mmCIF file of C-alpha atoms and ligand atoms in Angstrom:
data_model
loop_
_atom_site.group_PDB
_atom_site.id
_atom_site.type_symbol
_atom_site.label_atom_id
_atom_site.label_comp_id
_atom_site.label_asym_id
_atom_site.label_seq_id
_atom_site.Cartn_x
_atom_site.Cartn_y
_atom_site.Cartn_z
ATOM 1 C CA MET A 25 -166.497 20.003 -36.855
ATOM 2 C CA LYS A 26 -166.587 23.199 -34.737
ATOM 3 C CA LEU A 27 -164.524 21.458 -32.025
ATOM 4 C CA LYS A 28 -161.937 20.231 -34.554
ATOM 5 C CA PHE A 29 -161.590 23.772 -35.916
ATOM 6 C CA SER A 30 -160.958 25.288 -32.465
ATOM 7 C CA ILE A 31 -158.385 22.564 -31.671
ATOM 8 C CA ILE A 32 -156.513 23.401 -34.904
ATOM 9 C CA ILE A 33 -156.686 27.140 -34.140
ATOM 10 C CA SER A 34 -155.290 26.779 -30.616
ATOM 11 C CA PHE A 35 -152.578 24.397 -31.925
ATOM 12 C CA VAL A 36 -151.563 26.956 -34.587
ATOM 13 C CA CYS A 37 -151.695 29.783 -32.012
ATOM 14 C CA SER A 38 -149.339 27.978 -29.665
ATOM 15 C CA PHE A 39 -146.726 27.998 -32.449
ATOM 16 C CA VAL A 40 -147.388 31.511 -33.746
ATOM 17 C CA PHE A 41 -147.364 33.153 -30.287
ATOM 18 C CA SER A 42 -144.086 32.594 -28.555
ATOM 19 C CA GLN A 43 -143.866 31.654 -24.907
ATOM 20 C CA ASN A 44 -143.381 34.309 -22.239
ATOM 21 C CA ASN A 45 -140.364 33.784 -20.006
ATOM 22 C CA SER A 46 -140.446 37.010 -18.023
ATOM 23 C CA PHE A 47 -142.787 39.619 -16.556
ATOM 24 C CA VAL A 48 -142.936 42.945 -18.386
ATOM 25 C CA PRO A 49 -144.876 45.282 -16.063
ATOM 26 C CA GLY A 50 -147.268 47.736 -17.693
ATOM 27 C CA LYS A 51 -147.039 46.247 -21.197
ATOM 28 C CA GLN A 52 -149.627 44.153 -23.041
ATOM 29 C CA TRP A 53 -149.582 40.632 -21.593
ATOM 30 C CA LYS A 54 -150.644 38.066 -24.154
ATOM 31 C CA ASP A 55 -152.356 34.832 -23.183
ATOM 32 C CA THR A 56 -151.604 31.551 -24.964
ATOM 33 C CA ASN A 57 -154.032 32.614 -27.732
ATOM 34 C CA GLY A 58 -152.181 35.894 -28.294
ATOM 35 C CA MET A 59 -154.885 38.063 -26.666
ATOM 36 C CA HIS A 60 -154.153 40.639 -23.936
ATOM 37 C CA ILE A 61 -155.142 39.054 -20.595
ATOM 38 C CA ASN A 62 -158.517 40.352 -19.413
ATOM 39 C CA ALA A 63 -158.563 39.720 -15.634
ATOM 40 C CA HIS A 64 -158.412 43.060 -13.824
ATOM 41 C CA GLY A 65 -158.520 43.627 -10.050
ATOM 42 C CA GLY A 66 -157.553 39.979 -9.872
ATOM 43 C CA GLY A 67 -156.500 37.329 -7.428
ATOM 44 C CA ILE A 68 -154.797 33.954 -7.707
ATOM 45 C CA VAL A 69 -155.321 30.507 -6.231
ATOM 46 C CA PHE A 70 -152.924 27.565 -6.613
ATOM 47 C CA VAL A 71 -154.392 24.084 -7.158
ATOM 48 C CA ASP A 72 -152.330 20.900 -7.768
ATOM 49 C CA GLY A 73 -149.497 22.509 -9.722
ATOM 50 C CA THR A 74 -151.647 25.098 -11.529
ATOM 51 C CA TYR A 75 -152.218 28.772 -10.748
ATOM 52 C CA PHE A 76 -155.694 30.164 -11.526
ATOM 53 C CA TRP A 77 -155.992 33.918 -12.032
ATOM 54 C CA TYR A 78 -159.507 35.391 -11.657
ATOM 55 C CA GLY A 79 -160.344 38.960 -12.573
ATOM 56 C CA GLU A 80 -162.849 41.499 -13.801
ATOM 57 C CA PHE A 81 -163.600 40.913 -17.479
ATOM 58 C CA LYS A 82 -163.567 44.460 -18.863
ATOM 59 C CA THR A 83 -164.961 45.644 -22.188
ATOM 60 C CA SER A 84 -164.220 48.621 -24.450
ATOM 61 C CA GLY A 85 -165.554 52.126 -24.020
ATOM 62 C CA ARG A 86 -167.337 54.008 -21.291
ATOM 63 C CA SER A 87 -169.395 51.100 -19.968
ATOM 64 C CA GLY A 88 -166.347 48.822 -19.854
ATOM 65 C CA ASN A 89 -166.020 49.017 -16.074
ATOM 66 C CA THR A 90 -169.512 47.652 -15.516
ATOM 67 C CA SER A 91 -169.854 43.898 -15.632
ATOM 68 C CA LEU A 92 -171.267 42.928 -19.017
ATOM 69 C CA GLU A 93 -169.936 39.355 -19.013
ATOM 70 C CA GLY A 94 -168.691 38.424 -15.538
ATOM 71 C CA ILE A 95 -165.482 37.114 -14.010
ATOM 72 C CA SER A 96 -162.769 35.619 -16.190
ATOM 73 C CA CYS A 97 -160.263 32.918 -15.315
ATOM 74 C CA TYR A 98 -156.826 32.038 -16.713
ATOM 75 C CA SER A 99 -154.600 29.095 -15.784
ATOM 76 C CA SER A 100 -150.823 28.784 -15.728
ATOM 77 C CA LYS A 101 -148.110 26.392 -14.589
ATOM 78 C CA ASP A 102 -145.317 28.991 -14.517
ATOM 79 C CA LEU A 103 -146.973 32.401 -13.838
ATOM 80 C CA TYR A 104 -145.701 33.769 -17.194
ATOM 81 C CA ASN A 105 -147.963 31.925 -19.682
ATOM 82 C CA TRP A 106 -151.709 32.018 -19.123
ATOM 83 C CA LYS A 107 -154.449 30.045 -20.849
ATOM 84 C CA ASN A 108 -157.890 31.606 -21.069
ATOM 85 C CA GLU A 109 -160.387 29.383 -19.199
ATOM 86 C CA GLY A 110 -163.325 31.643 -20.094
ATOM 87 C CA ILE A 111 -165.947 33.381 -17.964
ATOM 88 C CA VAL A 112 -166.368 31.388 -14.745
ATOM 89 C CA LEU A 113 -169.004 33.571 -13.066
ATOM 90 C CA LYS A 114 -171.490 34.845 -15.623
ATOM 91 C CA VAL A 115 -173.643 37.909 -15.065
ATOM 92 C CA ASP A 116 -177.351 37.166 -15.161
ATOM 93 C CA GLN A 117 -179.754 38.131 -17.933
ATOM 94 C CA ASP A 118 -182.594 38.344 -15.363
ATOM 95 C CA PRO A 119 -183.034 42.075 -14.547
ATOM 96 C CA ASN A 120 -184.109 41.155 -11.000
ATOM 97 C CA SER A 121 -180.882 39.337 -10.223
ATOM 98 C CA GLU A 122 -178.352 41.165 -8.025
ATOM 99 C CA ILE A 123 -175.680 40.230 -10.558
ATOM 100 C CA THR A 124 -177.646 41.280 -13.608
ATOM 101 C CA LYS A 125 -175.668 42.420 -16.668
ATOM 102 C CA GLY A 126 -174.554 46.016 -16.036
ATOM 103 C CA CYS A 127 -173.964 45.658 -12.293
ATOM 104 C CA VAL A 128 -170.449 46.331 -10.965
ATOM 105 C CA ILE A 129 -168.361 43.317 -9.960
ATOM 106 C CA GLU A 130 -164.856 44.141 -8.754
ATOM 107 C CA ARG A 131 -161.767 42.499 -7.270
ATOM 108 C CA PRO A 132 -162.830 38.802 -7.296
ATOM 109 C CA LYS A 133 -160.746 36.516 -5.075
ATOM 110 C CA VAL A 134 -161.041 32.731 -4.909
ATOM 111 C CA ILE A 135 -160.089 30.504 -1.970
ATOM 112 C CA PHE A 136 -160.364 26.741 -1.555
ATOM 113 C CA ASN A 137 -162.189 25.320 1.432
ATOM 114 C CA LYS A 138 -160.542 22.063 2.562
ATOM 115 C CA LYS A 139 -163.521 21.081 4.747
ATOM 116 C CA THR A 140 -166.222 21.414 2.070
ATOM 117 C CA GLY A 141 -164.026 20.776 -0.993
ATOM 118 C CA LYS A 142 -165.547 23.899 -2.628
ATOM 119 C CA TYR A 143 -163.939 26.869 -4.348
ATOM 120 C CA VAL A 144 -165.335 30.059 -2.866
ATOM 121 C CA MET A 145 -165.234 33.365 -4.732
ATOM 122 C CA TRP A 146 -165.708 36.682 -2.919
ATOM 123 C CA PHE A 147 -166.112 39.952 -4.796
ATOM 124 C CA HIS A 148 -167.235 43.542 -4.380
ATOM 125 C CA LEU A 149 -170.757 43.997 -5.762
ATOM 126 C CA GLU A 150 -172.555 47.176 -6.709
ATOM 127 C CA LEU A 151 -176.157 46.917 -7.882
ATOM 128 C CA LYS A 152 -177.012 48.031 -11.399
ATOM 129 C CA GLY A 153 -177.818 51.726 -11.705
ATOM 130 C CA GLN A 154 -176.954 52.525 -8.079
ATOM 131 C CA GLY A 155 -173.400 53.801 -8.497
ATOM 132 C CA TYR A 156 -171.251 52.649 -5.582
ATOM 133 C CA ASN A 157 -174.018 52.985 -2.965
ATOM 134 C CA ALA A 158 -174.788 49.323 -2.286
ATOM 135 C CA ALA A 159 -171.188 48.662 -1.084
ATOM 136 C CA LYS A 160 -171.656 44.904 -0.727
ATOM 137 C CA ALA A 161 -169.436 41.857 -0.474
ATOM 138 C CA ALA A 162 -170.778 38.880 -2.412
ATOM 139 C CA VAL A 163 -169.981 35.186 -2.535
ATOM 140 C CA ALA A 164 -170.182 32.498 -5.235
ATOM 141 C CA ILE A 165 -169.245 28.822 -5.104
ATOM 142 C CA SER A 166 -167.952 26.120 -7.436
ATOM 143 C CA ASP A 167 -166.834 22.471 -7.369
ATOM 144 C CA SER A 168 -163.953 23.248 -9.722
ATOM 145 C CA PRO A 169 -161.424 26.095 -9.986
ATOM 146 C CA LYS A 170 -162.528 26.398 -13.625
ATOM 147 C CA GLY A 171 -166.114 27.098 -12.544
ATOM 148 C CA PRO A 172 -168.904 27.534 -13.184
ATOM 149 C CA PHE A 173 -169.268 29.613 -10.020
ATOM 150 C CA ILE A 174 -172.824 29.924 -8.757
ATOM 151 C CA PHE A 175 -173.778 33.198 -7.075
ATOM 152 C CA LYS A 176 -174.966 32.511 -3.490
ATOM 153 C CA LYS A 177 -175.515 35.757 -1.634
ATOM 154 C CA SER A 178 -174.482 39.363 -1.092
ATOM 155 C CA TYR A 179 -173.832 40.938 2.296
ATOM 156 C CA ARG A 180 -173.432 44.106 4.213
ATOM 157 C CA PRO A 181 -171.056 42.363 6.666
ATOM 158 C CA ASN A 182 -171.309 42.340 10.450
ATOM 159 C CA LYS A 183 -174.900 43.471 10.809
ATOM 160 C CA GLY A 184 -175.688 44.210 14.442
ATOM 161 C CA VAL A 185 -172.212 43.345 15.794
ATOM 162 C CA TRP A 186 -169.568 45.676 17.152
ATOM 163 C CA PRO A 187 -165.875 45.195 16.310
ATOM 164 C CA ILE A 188 -163.978 43.141 18.920
ATOM 165 C CA ASP A 189 -162.058 46.068 20.344
ATOM 166 C CA PHE A 190 -164.758 48.745 20.107
ATOM 167 C CA LYS A 191 -164.899 50.984 23.172
ATOM 168 C CA GLU A 192 -168.132 50.948 25.141
ATOM 169 C CA GLU A 193 -168.359 54.761 25.034
ATOM 170 C CA ASN A 194 -168.236 54.694 21.207
ATOM 171 C CA LYS A 195 -171.421 52.652 20.940
ATOM 172 C CA THR A 196 -173.448 55.856 21.261
ATOM 173 C CA GLY A 197 -172.563 58.974 19.308
ATOM 174 C CA SER A 198 -173.104 62.614 20.071
ATOM 175 C CA ALA A 199 -176.357 64.246 19.003
ATOM 176 C CA ASN A 200 -174.912 66.638 16.425
ATOM 177 C CA GLU A 201 -172.240 64.462 14.821
ATOM 178 C CA ASP A 202 -174.131 64.222 11.492
ATOM 179 C CA ALA A 203 -173.693 67.970 11.068
ATOM 180 C CA LEU A 204 -169.880 67.903 11.309
ATOM 181 C CA LYS A 205 -168.036 69.302 8.285
ATOM 182 C CA SER A 206 -166.370 66.544 6.243
ATOM 183 C CA TRP A 207 -162.598 66.404 6.764
ATOM 184 C CA SER A 208 -162.674 68.832 9.690
ATOM 185 C CA PRO A 209 -160.578 67.625 12.683
ATOM 186 C CA GLU A 210 -163.805 67.017 14.637
ATOM 187 C CA TRP A 211 -165.267 64.954 11.794
ATOM 188 C CA LEU A 212 -162.066 62.873 11.498
ATOM 189 C CA THR A 213 -162.168 62.218 15.240
ATOM 190 C CA ALA A 214 -165.826 61.184 14.969
ATOM 191 C CA ILE A 215 -164.963 58.797 12.104
ATOM 192 C CA LYS A 216 -162.094 57.315 14.150
ATOM 193 C CA ASN A 217 -164.483 56.862 17.045
ATOM 194 C CA GLY A 218 -166.865 54.884 14.852
ATOM 195 C CA MET A 219 -169.475 57.369 13.615
ATOM 196 C CA LEU A 220 -170.002 55.346 10.420
ATOM 197 C CA VAL A 221 -169.844 52.003 12.236
ATOM 198 C CA ARG A 222 -172.754 53.228 14.349
ATOM 199 C CA LYS A 223 -174.598 54.546 11.301
ATOM 200 C CA ASP A 224 -174.454 51.145 9.554
ATOM 201 C CA PHE A 225 -174.773 48.996 12.670
ATOM 202 C CA GLU A 226 -178.330 47.791 11.891
ATOM 203 C CA LYS A 227 -177.943 47.563 8.124
ATOM 204 C CA GLY A 228 -174.464 45.989 8.097
ATOM 205 C CA GLN A 229 -171.116 47.565 7.298
ATOM 206 C CA MET A 230 -170.137 48.837 3.845
ATOM 207 C CA ALA A 231 -167.663 46.703 1.877
ATOM 208 C CA ARG A 232 -166.054 47.962 -1.322
ATOM 209 C CA ASP A 233 -162.458 47.117 -2.396
ATOM 210 C CA MET A 234 -161.644 43.761 -0.891
ATOM 211 C CA THR A 235 -159.458 40.706 -0.692
ATOM 212 C CA VAL A 236 -159.703 37.387 1.134
ATOM 213 C CA TYR A 237 -156.928 35.682 3.039
ATOM 214 C CA VAL A 238 -156.645 32.090 4.283
ATOM 215 C CA ASP A 239 -154.332 31.741 7.265
ATOM 216 C CA ASP A 240 -152.096 28.748 8.072
ATOM 217 C CA ASN A 241 -154.744 27.369 10.449
ATOM 218 C CA GLY A 242 -157.433 27.401 7.727
ATOM 219 C CA LYS A 243 -159.283 30.450 9.113
ATOM 220 C CA ALA A 244 -160.246 32.887 6.375
ATOM 221 C CA TYR A 245 -160.839 36.626 6.476
ATOM 222 C CA LEU A 246 -162.466 39.222 4.268
ATOM 223 C CA ILE A 247 -160.505 42.471 4.259
ATOM 224 C CA SER A 248 -162.620 45.302 2.918
ATOM 225 C CA SER A 249 -162.526 49.012 2.403
ATOM 226 C CA SER A 250 -165.481 50.089 4.510
ATOM 227 C CA GLU A 251 -167.069 53.133 6.155
ATOM 228 C CA GLU A 252 -167.132 55.075 2.839
ATOM 229 C CA ASN A 253 -163.600 53.768 2.142
ATOM 230 C CA LEU A 254 -162.313 55.544 5.246
ATOM 231 C CA THR A 255 -161.496 52.463 7.325
ATOM 232 C CA LEU A 256 -160.444 48.904 6.528
ATOM 233 C CA HIS A 257 -162.402 46.089 8.130
ATOM 234 C CA ILE A 258 -161.066 42.574 8.736
ATOM 235 C CA SER A 259 -163.912 40.087 9.184
ATOM 236 C CA GLU A 260 -163.529 36.420 10.041
ATOM 237 C CA LEU A 261 -165.406 34.013 7.749
ATOM 238 C CA THR A 262 -167.318 30.953 8.950
ATOM 239 C CA ASP A 263 -165.722 27.513 8.528
ATOM 240 C CA ASP A 264 -167.392 27.043 5.114
ATOM 241 C CA TYR A 265 -166.086 30.522 4.046
ATOM 242 C CA LEU A 266 -169.619 31.538 2.961
ATOM 243 C CA ASP A 267 -170.632 33.846 5.816
ATOM 244 C CA PHE A 268 -169.249 35.933 8.676
ATOM 245 C CA THR A 269 -168.670 34.744 12.254
ATOM 246 C CA GLY A 270 -169.279 38.236 13.651
ATOM 247 C CA LYS A 271 -165.663 38.602 14.813
ATOM 248 C CA TRP A 272 -164.206 41.684 13.180
ATOM 249 C CA THR A 273 -161.882 44.604 13.669
ATOM 250 C CA ARG A 274 -161.085 48.007 12.150
ATOM 251 C CA VAL A 275 -157.683 48.901 10.702
ATOM 252 C CA ALA A 276 -156.362 52.449 10.273
ATOM 253 C CA PRO A 277 -159.645 54.229 11.136
ATOM 254 C CA ALA A 278 -160.107 57.340 8.946
ATOM 255 C CA GLY A 279 -156.901 56.378 7.083
ATOM 256 C CA HIS A 280 -158.735 56.241 3.699
ATOM 257 C CA ASN A 281 -157.318 52.965 2.372
ATOM 258 C CA GLU A 282 -158.447 50.972 -0.665
ATOM 259 C CA ALA A 283 -157.120 47.992 -2.627
ATOM 260 C CA PRO A 284 -155.926 45.781 0.278
ATOM 261 C CA ALA A 285 -153.463 42.975 -0.486
ATOM 262 C CA ILE A 286 -151.884 40.799 2.206
ATOM 263 C CA PHE A 287 -149.134 38.237 2.810
ATOM 264 C CA LYS A 288 -147.523 36.587 5.816
ATOM 265 C CA LYS A 289 -143.834 35.921 6.378
ATOM 266 C CA ASP A 290 -142.243 34.449 9.502
ATOM 267 C CA GLY A 291 -145.468 34.854 11.447
ATOM 268 C CA VAL A 292 -145.856 38.541 10.567
ATOM 269 C CA TYR A 293 -148.744 39.811 8.404
ATOM 270 C CA TYR A 294 -147.949 42.533 5.871
ATOM 271 C CA MET A 295 -150.589 44.522 4.045
ATOM 272 C CA ILE A 296 -150.186 46.833 1.041
ATOM 273 C CA THR A 297 -153.007 49.255 0.210
ATOM 274 C CA SER A 298 -153.627 52.427 -1.787
ATOM 275 C CA GLY A 299 -155.194 55.781 -1.077
ATOM 276 C CA CYS A 300 -158.590 56.650 -2.593
ATOM 277 C CA THR A 301 -158.468 58.591 -5.879
ATOM 278 C CA GLY A 302 -160.953 56.736 -8.099
ATOM 279 C CA TRP A 303 -159.230 55.221 -11.151
ATOM 280 C CA ASP A 304 -156.225 57.545 -10.766
ATOM 281 C CA PRO A 305 -153.091 56.193 -9.133
ATOM 282 C CA ASN A 306 -151.747 57.430 -5.798
ATOM 283 C CA ALA A 307 -149.028 56.424 -3.350
ATOM 284 C CA ALA A 308 -149.292 52.911 -1.915
ATOM 285 C CA ARG A 309 -149.159 52.354 1.828
ATOM 286 C CA SER A 310 -147.943 49.378 3.871
ATOM 287 C CA PHE A 311 -148.652 47.968 7.316
ATOM 288 C CA LYS A 312 -147.563 45.084 9.485
ATOM 289 C CA SER A 313 -148.943 43.213 12.455
ATOM 290 C CA LYS A 314 -148.085 40.145 14.517
ATOM 291 C CA SER A 315 -151.778 39.254 14.700
ATOM 292 C CA ILE A 316 -154.492 39.511 12.060
ATOM 293 C CA TRP A 317 -156.444 41.410 14.762
ATOM 294 C CA GLY A 318 -153.737 44.069 15.060
ATOM 295 C CA PRO A 319 -152.393 46.412 16.158
ATOM 296 C CA TRP A 320 -151.335 47.232 12.585
ATOM 297 C CA GLU A 321 -148.259 49.407 12.376
ATOM 298 C CA SER A 322 -148.093 51.831 9.464
ATOM 299 C CA LEU A 323 -144.847 51.486 7.445
ATOM 300 C CA GLY A 324 -145.378 54.085 4.718
ATOM 301 C CA ASN A 325 -144.997 53.824 0.957
ATOM 302 C CA PRO A 326 -143.289 50.549 -0.049
ATOM 303 C CA CYS A 327 -142.427 51.796 -3.583
ATOM 304 C CA ILE A 328 -138.979 53.084 -4.527
ATOM 305 C CA GLY A 329 -137.824 54.803 -7.698
ATOM 306 C CA PRO A 330 -139.391 56.919 -10.441
ATOM 307 C CA ASP A 331 -143.137 57.410 -9.991
ATOM 308 C CA ALA A 332 -142.998 55.641 -6.635
ATOM 309 C CA GLU A 333 -145.486 58.237 -5.371
ATOM 310 C CA LEU A 334 -147.983 56.896 -7.928
ATOM 311 C CA THR A 335 -147.285 53.180 -7.301
ATOM 312 C CA PHE A 336 -145.723 53.205 -10.805
ATOM 313 C CA HIS A 337 -149.161 54.331 -12.130
ATOM 314 C CA SER A 338 -150.998 51.388 -10.622
ATOM 315 C CA GLN A 339 -153.093 50.190 -7.685
ATOM 316 C CA SER A 340 -152.579 47.013 -5.646
ATOM 317 C CA THR A 341 -154.893 44.038 -6.018
ATOM 318 C CA TYR A 342 -153.225 40.879 -4.667
ATOM 319 C CA ILE A 343 -149.989 39.338 -3.414
ATOM 320 C CA VAL A 344 -149.108 35.931 -4.871
ATOM 321 C CA PRO A 345 -146.909 33.532 -2.877
ATOM 322 C CA VAL A 346 -144.690 31.724 -5.422
ATOM 323 C CA GLN A 347 -145.330 28.030 -4.792
ATOM 324 C CA GLY A 348 -142.490 25.847 -3.596
ATOM 325 C CA LYS A 349 -140.331 28.924 -2.940
ATOM 326 C CA LYS A 350 -140.006 30.092 0.610
ATOM 327 C CA ASP A 351 -140.633 33.805 1.033
ATOM 328 C CA GLN A 352 -141.114 34.724 -2.629
ATOM 329 C CA PHE A 353 -144.086 37.039 -3.007
ATOM 330 C CA ILE A 354 -145.282 38.888 -6.095
ATOM 331 C CA PHE A 355 -147.105 42.210 -5.825
ATOM 332 C CA MET A 356 -149.978 42.334 -8.350
ATOM 333 C CA ALA A 357 -151.456 45.690 -9.328
ATOM 334 C CA ASP A 358 -153.620 47.224 -12.042
ATOM 335 C CA ARG A 359 -152.767 50.100 -14.303
ATOM 336 C CA TRP A 360 -156.383 51.134 -14.916
ATOM 337 C CA ASN A 361 -157.519 52.598 -18.203
ATOM 338 C CA PRO A 362 -160.976 54.067 -17.470
ATOM 339 C CA LYS A 363 -161.390 55.413 -21.042
ATOM 340 C CA ASN A 364 -160.978 51.914 -22.442
ATOM 341 C CA PRO A 365 -160.938 49.522 -19.474
ATOM 342 C CA ILE A 366 -160.142 46.431 -21.569
ATOM 343 C CA ASP A 367 -156.723 47.967 -22.316
ATOM 344 C CA GLY A 368 -155.725 48.203 -18.644
ATOM 345 C CA THR A 369 -152.380 46.533 -17.965
ATOM 346 C CA TYR A 370 -150.819 44.749 -15.016
ATOM 347 C CA ILE A 371 -147.887 45.631 -12.801
ATOM 348 C CA TRP A 372 -146.300 42.592 -11.186
ATOM 349 C CA LEU A 373 -143.165 43.189 -9.103
ATOM 350 C CA PRO A 374 -141.161 41.100 -6.624
ATOM 351 C CA ILE A 375 -141.582 42.076 -2.972
ATOM 352 C CA LYS A 376 -138.408 42.404 -0.926
ATOM 353 C CA LEU A 377 -138.353 42.836 2.819
ATOM 354 C CA GLU A 378 -135.807 45.382 3.960
ATOM 355 C CA LYS A 379 -135.453 46.216 7.661
ATOM 356 C CA GLY A 380 -138.838 44.643 8.344
ATOM 357 C CA LYS A 381 -140.618 46.641 5.629
ATOM 358 C CA PRO A 382 -141.950 45.474 2.239
ATOM 359 C CA VAL A 383 -140.140 47.181 -0.643
ATOM 360 C CA LEU A 384 -141.218 47.419 -4.285
ATOM 361 C CA LYS A 385 -138.652 48.537 -6.856
ATOM 362 C CA TRP A 386 -139.588 49.199 -10.448
ATOM 363 C CA LEU A 387 -138.245 46.694 -12.986
ATOM 364 C CA ASP A 388 -138.815 47.008 -16.755
ATOM 365 C CA GLN A 389 -138.588 43.261 -17.101
ATOM 366 C CA TRP A 390 -137.855 40.443 -14.659
ATOM 367 C CA ASN A 391 -138.288 36.768 -13.980
ATOM 368 C CA LEU A 392 -138.489 34.520 -10.949
ATOM 369 C CA SER A 393 -134.699 34.140 -10.702
ATOM 370 C CA THR A 394 -134.660 37.846 -9.655
ATOM 371 C CA PHE A 395 -135.731 36.633 -6.209
ATOM 372 C CA SER A 396 -132.648 34.448 -5.729
ATOM 373 C CA GLU A 397 -130.365 37.182 -7.089
ATOM 374 C CA ASN A 398 -131.761 39.476 -4.386
ATOM 375 C CA GLN A 399 -131.458 37.016 -1.513
HETATM 376 C C1 DGJ B 24 -160.717 52.398 -7.023
HETATM 377 C C2 DGJ B 24 -160.971 50.971 -6.683
HETATM 378 O O1 DGJ B 24 -159.831 50.424 -6.157
HETATM 379 C C3 DGJ B 24 -161.419 50.223 -7.913
HETATM 380 O O2 DGJ B 24 -161.565 48.870 -7.623
HETATM 381 C C4 DGJ B 24 -162.682 50.873 -8.359
HETATM 382 O O3 DGJ B 24 -163.652 50.684 -7.387
HETATM 383 C C5 DGJ B 24 -162.466 52.351 -8.626
HETATM 384 N N1 DGJ B 24 -161.940 52.997 -7.449
HETATM 385 C C6 DGJ B 24 -163.748 53.037 -9.017
HETATM 386 O O4 DGJ B 24 -163.524 54.419 -9.124
#
């Protein structure tokens, strides 16, 4: 009876709520049930003709940025119309669980592992009641893109291993470096030379904002905002994508980057990030490199137009390759709403490459044919 009723409701909804045929950045984005999509800080995986969008399920009011339900998932064939697939990683009711209700789960990203046939979800985890001090990367696993995802483990990555290109002389710091004044030139130099890498060497490196990237050869990487968000770390994952191999590097030391998102075109990796201003927007940054291991060249702010210095009031989260279309990439960002997180909206814009640099231009409304018009 209950099942019949929900079938009738979703049938009626599909008539009442018209189909989307464009992206309208920053406005309410209704799912196929007519509800604003609730998948913030998200990422997308493509499986057999369907895109799956995973994100933070936010709630209303002050506690809405803590995880009271878990990670949501939506599916779509066309990137415009999304069906709610429910909560695919549920927070735990057990107060002793690391993912107990009220912890912080941010920026979930799912990748498929061809060798194991499993869907692997990585996310940034903060333990309940500890603010942002835990700074952990966590992993969950599922047999299906629709979940359920089972929480496996949380990490401080790269415990006891130096980055691949770390200078021998930086493995020991100077006696008084802890006393340096934050943001002084001496302190910045000490950060660049790995003061915080040394500090967390035994415990494992911090990992806050993050994304995961699977390369053409199947190797996967966690890219995280580490060292108190001052330096990005790129860490290679093991073949099953559940752990770290110990091979890692630092990008833009002391550059203060968050919100990494990455894509690859013609053998070149491009990364878009943000600065660090909490839930407030700031100017995006971009980088490129011929190797995932660097050197990463800084390319400046990719945004153009009004409010470009605020990333159009948003912060990057992911870059979606449009399937079946060579070189079409969509920049995904969040327009956070910390007073009522559930109301946060999404900024999706086409990425153009101009003179070897990614460029994001504001569009009030657009659709996938915009790419061919631009090419
Ligand atoms: C900015 C980050 O990008 C978000 O994911 C979140 O961690 C907020 N900071 C918290 O202030």
